[in-house]
mmCIF file of C-alpha atoms in Angstrom:
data_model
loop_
_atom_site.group_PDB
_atom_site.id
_atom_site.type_symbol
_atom_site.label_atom_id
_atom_site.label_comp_id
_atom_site.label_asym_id
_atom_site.label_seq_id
_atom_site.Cartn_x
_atom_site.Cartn_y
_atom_site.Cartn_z
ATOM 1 C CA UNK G 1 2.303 -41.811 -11.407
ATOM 2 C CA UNK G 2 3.534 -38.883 -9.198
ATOM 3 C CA UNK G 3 1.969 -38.745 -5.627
ATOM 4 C CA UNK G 4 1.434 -35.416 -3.979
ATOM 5 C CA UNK G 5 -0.300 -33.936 -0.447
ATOM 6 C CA UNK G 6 -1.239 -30.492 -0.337
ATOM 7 C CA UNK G 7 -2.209 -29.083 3.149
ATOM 8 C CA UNK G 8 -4.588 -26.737 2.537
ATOM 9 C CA UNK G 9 -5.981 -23.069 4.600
ATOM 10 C CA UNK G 10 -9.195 -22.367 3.836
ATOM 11 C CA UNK G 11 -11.283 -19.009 4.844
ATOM 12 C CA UNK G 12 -12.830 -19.959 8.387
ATOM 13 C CA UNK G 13 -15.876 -22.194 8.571
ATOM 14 C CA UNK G 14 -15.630 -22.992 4.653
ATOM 15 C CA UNK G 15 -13.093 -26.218 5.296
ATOM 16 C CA UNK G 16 -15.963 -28.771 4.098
ATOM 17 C CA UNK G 17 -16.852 -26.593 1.530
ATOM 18 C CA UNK G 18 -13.813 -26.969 -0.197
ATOM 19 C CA UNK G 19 -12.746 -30.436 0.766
ATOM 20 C CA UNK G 20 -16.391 -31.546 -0.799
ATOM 21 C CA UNK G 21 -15.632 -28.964 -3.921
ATOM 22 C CA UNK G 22 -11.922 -30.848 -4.511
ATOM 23 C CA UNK G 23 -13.843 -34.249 -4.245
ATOM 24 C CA UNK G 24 -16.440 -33.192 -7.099
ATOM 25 C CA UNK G 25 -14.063 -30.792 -9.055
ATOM 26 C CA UNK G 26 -10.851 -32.456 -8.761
ATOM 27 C CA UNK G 27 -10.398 -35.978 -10.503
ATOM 28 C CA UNK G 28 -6.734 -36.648 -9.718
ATOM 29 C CA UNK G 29 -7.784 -36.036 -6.032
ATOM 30 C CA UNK G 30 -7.878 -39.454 -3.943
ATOM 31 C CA UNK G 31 -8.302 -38.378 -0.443
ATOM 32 C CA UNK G 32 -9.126 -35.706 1.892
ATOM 33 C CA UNK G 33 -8.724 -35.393 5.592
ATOM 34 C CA UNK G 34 -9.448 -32.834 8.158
ATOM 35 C CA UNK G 35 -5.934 -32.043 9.919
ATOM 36 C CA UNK G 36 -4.606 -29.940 13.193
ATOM 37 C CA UNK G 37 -2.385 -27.644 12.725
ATOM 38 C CA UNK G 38 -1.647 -24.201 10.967
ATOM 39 C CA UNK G 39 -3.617 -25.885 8.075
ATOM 40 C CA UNK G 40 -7.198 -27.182 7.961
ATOM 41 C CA UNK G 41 -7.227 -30.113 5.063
ATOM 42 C CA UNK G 42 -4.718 -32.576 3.472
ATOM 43 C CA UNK G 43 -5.159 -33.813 0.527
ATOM 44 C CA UNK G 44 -3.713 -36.661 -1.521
ATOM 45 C CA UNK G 45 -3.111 -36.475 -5.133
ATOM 46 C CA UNK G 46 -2.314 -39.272 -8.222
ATOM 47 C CA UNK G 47 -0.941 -36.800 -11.214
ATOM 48 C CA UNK G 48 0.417 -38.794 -14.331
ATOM 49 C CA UNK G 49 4.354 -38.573 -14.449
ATOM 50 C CA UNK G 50 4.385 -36.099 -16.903
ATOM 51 C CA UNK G 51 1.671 -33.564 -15.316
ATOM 52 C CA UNK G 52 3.312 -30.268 -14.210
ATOM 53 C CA UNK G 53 3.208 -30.095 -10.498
ATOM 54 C CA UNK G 54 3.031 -26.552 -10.102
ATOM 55 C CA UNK G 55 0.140 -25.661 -12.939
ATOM 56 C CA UNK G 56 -1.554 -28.397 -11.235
ATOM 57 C CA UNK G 57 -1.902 -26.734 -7.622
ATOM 58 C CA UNK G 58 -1.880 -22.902 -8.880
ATOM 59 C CA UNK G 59 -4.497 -23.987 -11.986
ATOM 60 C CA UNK G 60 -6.950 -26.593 -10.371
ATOM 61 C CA UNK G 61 -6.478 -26.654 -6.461
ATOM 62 C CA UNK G 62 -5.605 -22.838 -5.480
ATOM 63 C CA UNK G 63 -8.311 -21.330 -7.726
ATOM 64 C CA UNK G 64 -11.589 -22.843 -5.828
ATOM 65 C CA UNK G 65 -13.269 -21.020 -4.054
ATOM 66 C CA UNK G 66 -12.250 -20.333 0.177
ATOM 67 C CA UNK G 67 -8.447 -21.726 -0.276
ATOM 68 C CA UNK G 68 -6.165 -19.395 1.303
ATOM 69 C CA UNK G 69 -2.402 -20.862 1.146
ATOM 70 C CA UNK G 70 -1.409 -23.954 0.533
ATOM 71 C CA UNK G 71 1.288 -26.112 1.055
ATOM 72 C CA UNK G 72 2.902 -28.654 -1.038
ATOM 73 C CA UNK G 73 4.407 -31.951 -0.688
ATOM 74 C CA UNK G 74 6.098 -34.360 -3.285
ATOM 75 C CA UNK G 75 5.813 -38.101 -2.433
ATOM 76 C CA UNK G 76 8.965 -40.268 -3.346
ATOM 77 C CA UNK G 77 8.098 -44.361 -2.388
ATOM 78 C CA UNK G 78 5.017 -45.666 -0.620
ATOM 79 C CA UNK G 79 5.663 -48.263 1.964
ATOM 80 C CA UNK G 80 3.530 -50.848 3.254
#
């Protein structure tokens, strides 16, 4: 299992529009928060080990509807 965050942009006042539409839509997403920063959501992703990181976020998670830009991040180990 591969473990990605993706910070998210989205258009202004449409962040829980899409954090609720990559809840319903997406099924490999886990968990979405509300962030500061230059981005407005993170979001925490379980892909199968051999899912295609990059068709995943440019297929399923930059198509819906009021993402801007997004940001990727690869998980290596949890701790804890």
């Amino acid at each position: 299992m591969q473990t990605i965050f993706i910070q998210v942009k989205c258009d202004l006042g449409k962040a829980y529009d899409v954090a609720d539409d990559l809840i319903q839509q997406v099924e490999e997403v886990s968990e979405v928060h509300s962030i500061s920063g230059q981005f407005d959501l993170m979001v925490k992703c379980y892909l199968p080990e051999q899912a295609d990181i990059g068709h995943f976020v440019t297929q399923k998670v930059q198509t819906l509807p009021g993402i801007t830009d997004t940001f990727t991040l690869i998980g290596f180990k949890a701790f804890g």
